[in-house]
PDB file of C-alpha atoms and ligand atoms in Angstrom:
ATOM      1  CA  UNK O  16      14.952  11.528  -7.233  1.00  0.00           C
ATOM      2  CA  UNK O  17      13.945   9.994 -10.391  1.00  0.00           C
ATOM      3  CA  UNK O  18      10.227   9.343 -10.257  1.00  0.00           C
ATOM      4  CA  UNK O  19       8.149   7.697 -13.060  1.00  0.00           C
ATOM      5  CA  UNK O  20       4.337   8.515 -13.122  1.00  0.00           C
ATOM      6  CA  UNK O  21       1.864   5.874 -14.921  1.00  0.00           C
ATOM      7  CA  UNK O  22      -1.255   7.765 -15.807  1.00  0.00           C
ATOM      8  CA  UNK O  23       0.516  11.077 -15.983  1.00  0.00           C
ATOM      9  CA  UNK O  24      -1.803  12.631 -18.242  1.00  0.00           C
ATOM     10  CA  UNK O  25      -4.722  12.288 -15.889  1.00  0.00           C
ATOM     11  CA  UNK O  26      -6.252  14.613 -13.290  1.00  0.00           C
ATOM     12  CA  UNK O  27      -3.967  13.121 -10.328  1.00  0.00           C
ATOM     13  CA  UNK O  28      -1.231  12.167 -12.393  1.00  0.00           C
ATOM     14  CA  UNK O  29      -0.688  15.626 -14.106  1.00  0.00           C
ATOM     15  CA  UNK O  30      -0.845  17.423 -10.906  1.00  0.00           C
ATOM     16  CA  UNK O  31       1.525  14.904  -9.152  1.00  0.00           C
ATOM     17  CA  UNK O  32       4.144  15.494 -12.158  1.00  0.00           C
ATOM     18  CA  UNK O  33       3.813  19.219 -11.659  1.00  0.00           C
ATOM     19  CA  UNK O  34       4.400  18.860  -7.934  1.00  0.00           C
ATOM     20  CA  UNK O  35       7.384  16.624  -8.396  1.00  0.00           C
ATOM     21  CA  UNK O  36       8.900  18.897 -11.077  1.00  0.00           C
ATOM     22  CA  UNK O  37       8.599  21.978  -8.868  1.00  0.00           C
ATOM     23  CA  UNK O  38      10.432  20.404  -6.066  1.00  0.00           C
ATOM     24  CA  UNK O  39      13.316  19.596  -8.449  1.00  0.00           C
ATOM     25  CA  UNK O  40      12.926  15.840  -9.255  1.00  0.00           C
ATOM     26  CA  UNK O  41      13.466  14.227 -12.583  1.00  0.00           C
ATOM     27  CA  UNK O  42       9.842  13.241 -13.921  1.00  0.00           C
ATOM     28  CA  UNK O  43       9.304  10.592 -16.458  1.00  0.00           C
ATOM     29  CA  UNK O  44       5.583  10.552 -17.470  1.00  0.00           C
ATOM     30  CA  UNK O  45       4.128   7.266 -18.882  1.00  0.00           C
ATOM     31  CA  UNK O  46       1.145   8.003 -21.002  1.00  0.00           C
ATOM     32  CA  UNK O  47      -0.806   5.894 -23.632  1.00  0.00           C
ATOM     33  CA  UNK O  48      -1.168   8.538 -26.090  1.00  0.00           C
ATOM     34  CA  UNK O  49       1.286  11.060 -27.285  1.00  0.00           C
ATOM     35  CA  UNK O  50      -1.187  13.930 -27.495  1.00  0.00           C
ATOM     36  CA  UNK O  51      -1.630  14.058 -23.571  1.00  0.00           C
ATOM     37  CA  UNK O  52      -1.433  17.396 -22.056  1.00  0.00           C
ATOM     38  CA  UNK O  53       1.501  17.527 -19.716  1.00  0.00           C
ATOM     39  CA  UNK O  54       3.509  20.199 -17.934  1.00  0.00           C
ATOM     40  CA  UNK O  55       6.787  21.281 -19.409  1.00  0.00           C
ATOM     41  CA  UNK O  56      10.037  19.634 -18.313  1.00  0.00           C
ATOM     42  CA  UNK O  57       8.965  16.141 -18.216  1.00  0.00           C
ATOM     43  CA  UNK O  58      10.411  13.109 -20.151  1.00  0.00           C
ATOM     44  CA  UNK O  59       7.337  11.783 -21.907  1.00  0.00           C
ATOM     45  CA  UNK O  60       7.378   7.984 -22.805  1.00  0.00           C
ATOM     46  CA  UNK O  61       4.615   5.762 -24.158  1.00  0.00           C
ATOM     47  CA  UNK O  62       3.512   2.790 -22.178  1.00  0.00           C
ATOM     48  CA  UNK O  63       0.862   0.562 -20.816  1.00  0.00           C
ATOM     49  CA  UNK O  64       0.572   0.136 -17.211  1.00  0.00           C
ATOM     50  CA  UNK O  65      -1.434  -3.134 -17.621  1.00  0.00           C
ATOM     51  CA  UNK O  66       1.723  -4.801 -19.257  1.00  0.00           C
ATOM     52  CA  UNK O  67       4.128  -5.879 -16.333  1.00  0.00           C
ATOM     53  CA  UNK O  68       7.115  -6.236 -18.699  1.00  0.00           C
ATOM     54  CA  UNK O  69       6.571  -2.678 -19.913  1.00  0.00           C
ATOM     55  CA  UNK O  70       6.281  -1.482 -16.227  1.00  0.00           C
ATOM     56  CA  UNK O  71       9.386  -3.297 -15.210  1.00  0.00           C
ATOM     57  CA  UNK O  72      11.444  -1.924 -18.111  1.00  0.00           C
ATOM     58  CA  UNK O  73      10.289   1.760 -17.946  1.00  0.00           C
ATOM     59  CA  UNK O  74      10.623   1.861 -14.084  1.00  0.00           C
ATOM     60  CA  UNK O  75      14.202   0.465 -14.017  1.00  0.00           C
ATOM     61  CA  UNK O  76      16.635   3.348 -12.802  1.00  0.00           C
ATOM     62  CA  UNK O  77      13.994   5.244 -11.015  1.00  0.00           C
ATOM     63  CA  UNK O  78      14.090   5.757  -7.447  1.00  0.00           C
ATOM     64  CA  UNK O  79       9.889   5.635  -7.242  1.00  0.00           C
ATOM     65  CA  UNK O  80       7.073   4.860  -9.402  1.00  0.00           C
ATOM     66  CA  UNK O  81       3.524   6.400  -8.834  1.00  0.00           C
ATOM     67  CA  UNK O  82       0.463   4.913 -10.352  1.00  0.00           C
ATOM     68  CA  UNK O  83      -2.385   7.512 -11.110  1.00  0.00           C
ATOM     69  CA  UNK O  84      -4.089   5.185 -13.531  1.00  0.00           C
ATOM     70  CA  UNK O  85      -7.791   4.978 -13.658  1.00  0.00           C
ATOM     71  CA  UNK O  86      -9.772   2.637 -16.011  1.00  0.00           C
ATOM     72  CA  UNK O  87     -12.605   4.091 -18.077  1.00  0.00           C
ATOM     73  CA  UNK O  88     -16.253   3.944 -16.915  1.00  0.00           C
ATOM     74  CA  UNK O  89     -17.587   0.506 -17.793  1.00  0.00           C
ATOM     75  CA  UNK O  90     -14.200  -1.214 -17.709  1.00  0.00           C
ATOM     76  CA  UNK O  91     -13.500  -0.821 -14.228  1.00  0.00           C
ATOM     77  CA  UNK O  92     -11.905  -4.522 -13.986  1.00  0.00           C
ATOM     78  CA  UNK O  93      -9.085  -3.074 -15.945  1.00  0.00           C
ATOM     79  CA  UNK O  94      -8.129  -0.755 -12.810  1.00  0.00           C
ATOM     80  CA  UNK O  95      -7.847  -4.225 -11.070  1.00  0.00           C
ATOM     81  CA  UNK O  96      -5.625  -5.690 -13.727  1.00  0.00           C
ATOM     82  CA  UNK O  97      -3.547  -2.815 -14.105  1.00  0.00           C
ATOM     83  CA  UNK O  98      -2.688  -2.739 -10.574  1.00  0.00           C
ATOM     84  CA  UNK O  99      -1.550  -6.582 -10.705  1.00  0.00           C
ATOM     85  CA  UNK O 100       0.769  -5.595 -13.660  1.00  0.00           C
ATOM     86  CA  UNK O 101       2.271  -2.370 -11.736  1.00  0.00           C
ATOM     87  CA  UNK O 102       2.984  -4.453  -8.522  1.00  0.00           C
ATOM     88  CA  UNK O 103       4.663  -7.289 -10.809  1.00  0.00           C
ATOM     89  CA  UNK O 104       6.691  -5.004 -12.888  1.00  0.00           C
ATOM     90  CA  UNK O 105       7.656  -2.879  -9.619  1.00  0.00           C
ATOM     91  CA  UNK O 106       8.766  -6.225  -8.035  1.00  0.00           C
ATOM     92  CA  UNK O 107      10.815  -7.042 -11.183  1.00  0.00           C
ATOM     93  CA  UNK O 108      12.738  -3.659 -11.314  1.00  0.00           C
ATOM     94  CA  UNK O 109      12.697  -3.078  -7.700  1.00  0.00           C
ATOM     95  CA  UNK O 110      11.434   0.324  -7.797  1.00  0.00           C
ATOM     96  CA  UNK O 111       9.302   1.581  -4.938  1.00  0.00           C
ATOM     97  CA  UNK O 112       5.620   1.938  -6.097  1.00  0.00           C
ATOM     98  CA  UNK O 113       3.010   4.305  -4.620  1.00  0.00           C
ATOM     99  CA  UNK O 114      -0.608   3.752  -5.929  1.00  0.00           C
ATOM    100  CA  UNK O 115      -3.319   6.340  -5.664  1.00  0.00           C
ATOM    101  CA  UNK O 116      -6.178   4.363  -5.327  1.00  0.00           C
ATOM    102  CA  UNK O 117      -9.760   4.628  -3.966  1.00  0.00           C
ATOM    103  CA  UNK O 118     -11.562   5.494  -0.798  1.00  0.00           C
ATOM    104  CA  UNK O 119     -13.746   2.328  -0.728  1.00  0.00           C
ATOM    105  CA  UNK O 120     -12.052   0.218   1.919  1.00  0.00           C
ATOM    106  CA  UNK O 121     -11.600   3.149   4.379  1.00  0.00           C
ATOM    107  CA  UNK O 122     -13.664   2.662   7.473  1.00  0.00           C
ATOM    108  CA  UNK O 123     -16.462   5.314   8.317  1.00  0.00           C
ATOM    109  CA  UNK O 124     -15.703   6.714  11.879  1.00  0.00           C
ATOM    110  CA  UNK O 125     -19.512   7.051  12.899  1.00  0.00           C
ATOM    111  CA  UNK O 126     -20.825   3.722  11.381  1.00  0.00           C
ATOM    112  CA  UNK O 127     -17.829   1.262  11.367  1.00  0.00           C
ATOM    113  CA  UNK O 128     -19.011   0.604   7.608  1.00  0.00           C
ATOM    114  CA  UNK O 129     -16.570   1.001   4.976  1.00  0.00           C
ATOM    115  CA  UNK O 130     -17.084   3.793   2.485  1.00  0.00           C
ATOM    116  CA  UNK O 131     -18.031   0.999  -0.124  1.00  0.00           C
ATOM    117  CA  UNK O 132     -20.912  -0.023   2.086  1.00  0.00           C
ATOM    118  CA  UNK O 133     -21.975   3.563   3.094  1.00  0.00           C
ATOM    119  CA  UNK O 134     -24.532   5.245   0.663  1.00  0.00           C
ATOM    120  CA  UNK O 135     -23.595   8.444   2.065  1.00  0.00           C
ATOM    121  CA  UNK O 136     -20.411   8.150   0.387  1.00  0.00           C
ATOM    122  CA  UNK O 137     -20.731   5.955  -2.507  1.00  0.00           C
ATOM    123  CA  UNK O 138     -23.753   6.880  -4.884  1.00  0.00           C
ATOM    124  CA  UNK O 139     -24.867   3.828  -7.112  1.00  0.00           C
ATOM    125  CA  UNK O 140     -23.202   5.531 -10.011  1.00  0.00           C
ATOM    126  CA  UNK O 141     -19.826   5.268  -8.367  1.00  0.00           C
ATOM    127  CA  UNK O 142     -20.308   1.535  -7.178  1.00  0.00           C
ATOM    128  CA  UNK O 143     -18.331  -0.216  -9.966  1.00  0.00           C
ATOM    129  CA  UNK O 144     -15.256   2.000  -9.702  1.00  0.00           C
ATOM    130  CA  UNK O 145     -15.545   1.667  -5.830  1.00  0.00           C
ATOM    131  CA  UNK O 146     -15.537  -2.166  -6.084  1.00  0.00           C
ATOM    132  CA  UNK O 147     -12.583  -2.034  -8.242  1.00  0.00           C
ATOM    133  CA  UNK O 148     -10.632   0.013  -5.844  1.00  0.00           C
ATOM    134  CA  UNK O 149     -11.450  -2.306  -3.106  1.00  0.00           C
ATOM    135  CA  UNK O 150     -10.069  -5.237  -5.184  1.00  0.00           C
ATOM    136  CA  UNK O 151      -7.243  -3.161  -6.093  1.00  0.00           C
ATOM    137  CA  UNK O 152      -6.536  -2.363  -2.358  1.00  0.00           C
ATOM    138  CA  UNK O 153      -6.820  -6.211  -1.600  1.00  0.00           C
ATOM    139  CA  UNK O 154      -4.115  -6.954  -4.237  1.00  0.00           C
ATOM    140  CA  UNK O 155      -1.705  -4.667  -2.580  1.00  0.00           C
ATOM    141  CA  UNK O 156      -2.371  -6.295   0.805  1.00  0.00           C
ATOM    142  CA  UNK O 157      -1.707  -9.566  -0.457  1.00  0.00           C
ATOM    143  CA  UNK O 158       1.472  -8.477  -2.277  1.00  0.00           C
ATOM    144  CA  UNK O 159       4.672  -9.970  -0.792  1.00  0.00           C
ATOM    145  CA  UNK O 160       7.304  -9.021  -3.164  1.00  0.00           C
ATOM    146  CA  UNK O 161       6.842  -5.365  -4.423  1.00  0.00           C
ATOM    147  CA  UNK O 162       7.718  -2.285  -2.150  1.00  0.00           C
ATOM    148  CA  UNK O 163       4.217  -0.841  -2.242  1.00  0.00           C
ATOM    149  CA  UNK O 164       2.231   2.182  -0.692  1.00  0.00           C
ATOM    150  CA  UNK O 165      -1.407   2.455  -1.298  1.00  0.00           C
ATOM    151  CA  UNK O 166      -2.770   6.058  -0.894  1.00  0.00           C
ATOM    152  CA  UNK O 167      -6.596   6.419  -0.413  1.00  0.00           C
ATOM    153  CA  UNK O 168      -8.080   9.742  -0.978  1.00  0.00           C
ATOM    154  CA  UNK O 169     -11.263  10.790   0.883  1.00  0.00           C
ATOM    155  CA  UNK O 170     -14.689  10.093  -0.590  1.00  0.00           C
ATOM    156  CA  UNK O 171     -14.153  13.526  -2.846  1.00  0.00           C
ATOM    157  CA  UNK O 172     -11.008  14.176  -4.913  1.00  0.00           C
ATOM    158  CA  UNK O 173     -11.427  16.810  -7.139  1.00  0.00           C
ATOM    159  CA  UNK O 174      -9.253  19.558  -8.965  1.00  0.00           C
ATOM    160  CA  UNK O 175      -9.095  22.699  -6.887  1.00  0.00           C
ATOM    161  CA  UNK O 176      -6.748  24.894  -4.707  1.00  0.00           C
ATOM    162  CA  UNK O 177      -3.129  23.892  -3.776  1.00  0.00           C
ATOM    163  CA  UNK O 178      -3.389  24.952  -0.160  1.00  0.00           C
ATOM    164  CA  UNK O 179      -0.218  23.339   1.018  1.00  0.00           C
ATOM    165  CA  UNK O 180      -1.958  21.757   4.166  1.00  0.00           C
ATOM    166  CA  UNK O 181      -3.474  18.361   4.640  1.00  0.00           C
ATOM    167  CA  UNK O 182      -3.810  15.818   7.327  1.00  0.00           C
ATOM    168  CA  UNK O 183      -2.881  12.265   7.415  1.00  0.00           C
ATOM    169  CA  UNK O 184      -4.683   9.161   8.557  1.00  0.00           C
ATOM    170  CA  UNK O 185      -4.625   5.335   8.282  1.00  0.00           C
ATOM    171  CA  UNK O 186      -7.456   3.167   7.590  1.00  0.00           C
ATOM    172  CA  UNK O 187     -10.472   5.472   8.649  1.00  0.00           C
ATOM    173  CA  UNK O 188     -12.026   8.142   6.514  1.00  0.00           C
ATOM    174  CA  UNK O 189     -11.133  11.644   7.542  1.00  0.00           C
ATOM    175  CA  UNK O 190     -14.204  13.436   7.894  1.00  0.00           C
ATOM    176  CA  UNK O 191     -14.294  17.315   8.518  1.00  0.00           C
ATOM    177  CA  UNK O 192     -16.607  18.989  11.153  1.00  0.00           C
ATOM    178  CA  UNK O 193     -19.111  19.889   8.343  1.00  0.00           C
ATOM    179  CA  UNK O 194     -19.358  16.037   7.353  1.00  0.00           C
ATOM    180  CA  UNK O 195     -17.441  16.277   4.260  1.00  0.00           C
ATOM    181  CA  UNK O 196     -14.420  14.138   3.268  1.00  0.00           C
ATOM    182  CA  UNK O 197     -12.429  15.613   0.640  1.00  0.00           C
ATOM    183  CA  UNK O 198      -9.183  16.914  -0.919  1.00  0.00           C
ATOM    184  CA  UNK O 199      -7.913  18.596  -3.737  1.00  0.00           C
ATOM    185  CA  UNK O 200      -5.949  16.880  -6.484  1.00  0.00           C
ATOM    186  CA  UNK O 201      -3.228  19.520  -5.879  1.00  0.00           C
ATOM    187  CA  UNK O 202      -2.970  18.802  -2.182  1.00  0.00           C
ATOM    188  CA  UNK O 203      -3.232  15.184  -2.746  1.00  0.00           C
ATOM    189  CA  UNK O 204      -0.148  15.656  -4.903  1.00  0.00           C
ATOM    190  CA  UNK O 205       1.772  17.210  -2.023  1.00  0.00           C
ATOM    191  CA  UNK O 206       0.812  14.000   0.219  1.00  0.00           C
ATOM    192  CA  UNK O 207       2.442  11.777  -2.572  1.00  0.00           C
ATOM    193  CA  UNK O 208       5.553  13.696  -2.872  1.00  0.00           C
ATOM    194  CA  UNK O 209       5.887  13.991   0.879  1.00  0.00           C
ATOM    195  CA  UNK O 210       5.537  10.268   1.171  1.00  0.00           C
ATOM    196  CA  UNK O 211       8.143   9.744  -1.706  1.00  0.00           C
ATOM    197  CA  UNK O 212      10.524  11.948  -0.052  1.00  0.00           C
ATOM    198  CA  UNK O 213      10.183  10.771   3.619  1.00  0.00           C
ATOM    199  CA  UNK O 214       8.736   7.297   3.353  1.00  0.00           C
ATOM    200  CA  UNK O 215       6.395   6.460   6.497  1.00  0.00           C
ATOM    201  CA  UNK O 216       3.881   3.955   4.858  1.00  0.00           C
ATOM    202  CA  UNK O 217       5.783   1.212   3.245  1.00  0.00           C
ATOM    203  CA  UNK O 218       3.773  -1.888   2.533  1.00  0.00           C
ATOM    204  CA  UNK O 219       0.685  -0.194   3.984  1.00  0.00           C
ATOM    205  CA  UNK O 220      -2.194   1.981   3.259  1.00  0.00           C
ATOM    206  CA  UNK O 221      -2.684   5.644   4.493  1.00  0.00           C
ATOM    207  CA  UNK O 222      -5.183   8.486   3.521  1.00  0.00           C
ATOM    208  CA  UNK O 223      -4.910  12.206   3.272  1.00  0.00           C
ATOM    209  CA  UNK O 224      -7.400  14.816   3.417  1.00  0.00           C
ATOM    210  CA  UNK O 225      -8.034  18.467   3.510  1.00  0.00           C
ATOM    211  CA  UNK O 226      -6.818  20.074   6.663  1.00  0.00           C
TER     212      UNK O 226
HETATM  213  N1  NAP R  19     -12.527   9.625  -3.910  1.00  0.00           N
HETATM  214  C1  NAP R  19     -11.757   8.626  -4.586  1.00  0.00           C
HETATM  215  O1  NAP R  19     -11.531   7.569  -4.070  1.00  0.00           O
HETATM  216  C2  NAP R  19     -11.229   8.964  -6.009  1.00  0.00           C
HETATM  217  C3  NAP R  19     -11.700   9.957  -6.704  1.00  0.00           C
HETATM  218  C4  NAP R  19     -11.153  10.282  -7.935  1.00  0.00           C
HETATM  219  C5  NAP R  19     -10.100   9.462  -8.330  1.00  0.00           C
HETATM  220  N2  NAP R  19      -9.567   8.232  -7.587  1.00  0.00           N
HETATM  221  C6  NAP R  19      -8.381   7.588  -8.012  1.00  0.00           C
HETATM  222  O2  NAP R  19      -7.369   8.308  -8.326  1.00  0.00           O
HETATM  223  C7  NAP R  19      -6.658   7.875  -9.377  1.00  0.00           C
HETATM  224  C8  NAP R  19      -6.451   8.715 -10.543  1.00  0.00           C
HETATM  225  O3  NAP R  19      -7.690   9.185 -10.871  1.00  0.00           O
HETATM  226  P1  NAP R  19      -7.989  10.497 -11.937  1.00  0.00           P
HETATM  227  O4  NAP R  19      -9.355  11.040 -11.447  1.00  0.00           O
HETATM  228  O5  NAP R  19      -6.755  11.081 -12.108  1.00  0.00           O
HETATM  229  O6  NAP R  19      -8.142   9.626 -13.225  1.00  0.00           O
HETATM  230  P2  NAP R  19      -8.093  10.407 -14.852  1.00  0.00           P
HETATM  231  O7  NAP R  19      -8.254  11.811 -14.914  1.00  0.00           O
HETATM  232  O8  NAP R  19      -9.146   9.495 -15.523  1.00  0.00           O
HETATM  233  O9  NAP R  19      -6.724   9.783 -15.469  1.00  0.00           O
HETATM  234  C9  NAP R  19      -6.416   8.323 -15.392  1.00  0.00           C
HETATM  235  C10 NAP R  19      -5.092   8.311 -16.342  1.00  0.00           C
HETATM  236  O10 NAP R  19      -4.751   6.691 -16.310  1.00  0.00           O
HETATM  237  C11 NAP R  19      -4.329   6.725 -17.720  1.00  0.00           C
HETATM  238  N3  NAP R  19      -4.317   5.085 -17.833  1.00  0.00           N
HETATM  239  C12 NAP R  19      -5.413   4.238 -17.708  1.00  0.00           C
HETATM  240  N4  NAP R  19      -5.114   2.929 -17.947  1.00  0.00           N
HETATM  241  C13 NAP R  19      -3.934   3.047 -18.338  1.00  0.00           C
HETATM  242  C14 NAP R  19      -2.881   2.061 -18.780  1.00  0.00           C
HETATM  243  N5  NAP R  19      -3.258   0.819 -18.655  1.00  0.00           N
HETATM  244  N6  NAP R  19      -1.637   2.503 -18.962  1.00  0.00           N
HETATM  245  C15 NAP R  19      -1.240   3.756 -18.630  1.00  0.00           C
HETATM  246  N7  NAP R  19      -2.043   4.776 -18.510  1.00  0.00           N
HETATM  247  C16 NAP R  19      -3.396   4.363 -18.158  1.00  0.00           C
HETATM  248  C17 NAP R  19      -5.419   7.366 -18.711  1.00  0.00           C
HETATM  249  O11 NAP R  19      -4.833   7.343 -19.764  1.00  0.00           O
HETATM  250  P3  NAP R  19      -5.915   7.314 -21.190  1.00  0.00           P
HETATM  251  O12 NAP R  19      -6.071   8.785 -21.391  1.00  0.00           O
HETATM  252  O13 NAP R  19      -4.862   6.911 -22.272  1.00  0.00           O
HETATM  253  O14 NAP R  19      -7.174   6.485 -20.886  1.00  0.00           O
HETATM  254  C18 NAP R  19      -5.576   8.535 -17.790  1.00  0.00           C
HETATM  255  O15 NAP R  19      -4.516   9.580 -18.095  1.00  0.00           O
HETATM  256  C19 NAP R  19      -7.421   6.419  -9.722  1.00  0.00           C
HETATM  257  O16 NAP R  19      -7.051   5.262  -8.977  1.00  0.00           O
HETATM  258  C20 NAP R  19      -8.803   6.881  -9.213  1.00  0.00           C
HETATM  259  O17 NAP R  19      -9.565   5.690  -8.984  1.00  0.00           O
HETATM  260  C21 NAP R  19     -10.166   8.222  -6.324  1.00  0.00           C
END
């Protein structure tokens, strides 16, 4: 497969790029700065995920696009704007788009509240980014043209170990017996590539958590 990754210089993006390369896919890494640290073997291009024309032009000829874009702290609204541009650009080029988004709109099993509404999972310092990810998810749900998939990580998504195991869910936060809801970025990258290779969640959201 030819896979293009927006935000390939970031935590999730670089691990997704490494996982795709390890599986033998051709990977185009879109970064905003040429000095981004990336795995060897990628085709690196400079581009802006917030520009729908650039998204369409760069993603043309690819089988799938992944967004691992995250706006800087204090500018969370840019996350929503970039999502709109990615959807528009993907619709124009016809590429399938998988967006690595946020946990905000997942439902918490024991309370029925969303993660965004549950202070056990969203500390005040994360509220702005969580609200942006909820808006990002709503944009996808309202999208009629692009072939999108929205992947909500659990509440905690951090660099860690590639265990090779994870469990899948839909709209509910996957909580472990010890009460945590987490996955490593390495295992999330496996879930991304599994979904690209064997699509099961077209035009819908899914979640993946540590097994
Ligand atoms: N529990 C959760 O729900 C949770 C936790 C963590 C992350 N996430 C989500 O996972 C995704 C990836 O997060 P991360 O931690 O990997 O982020 P990260 O390490 O901050 O990386 C984000 C990348 O996006 C790039 N970027 C930002 N705006 C861009 C644009 N307009 N065009 C092209 N590239 C752009 C950044 O490039 P620059 O260096 O040029 O700015 C950076 O390389 C985000 O959607 C984030 O919200 C969710």
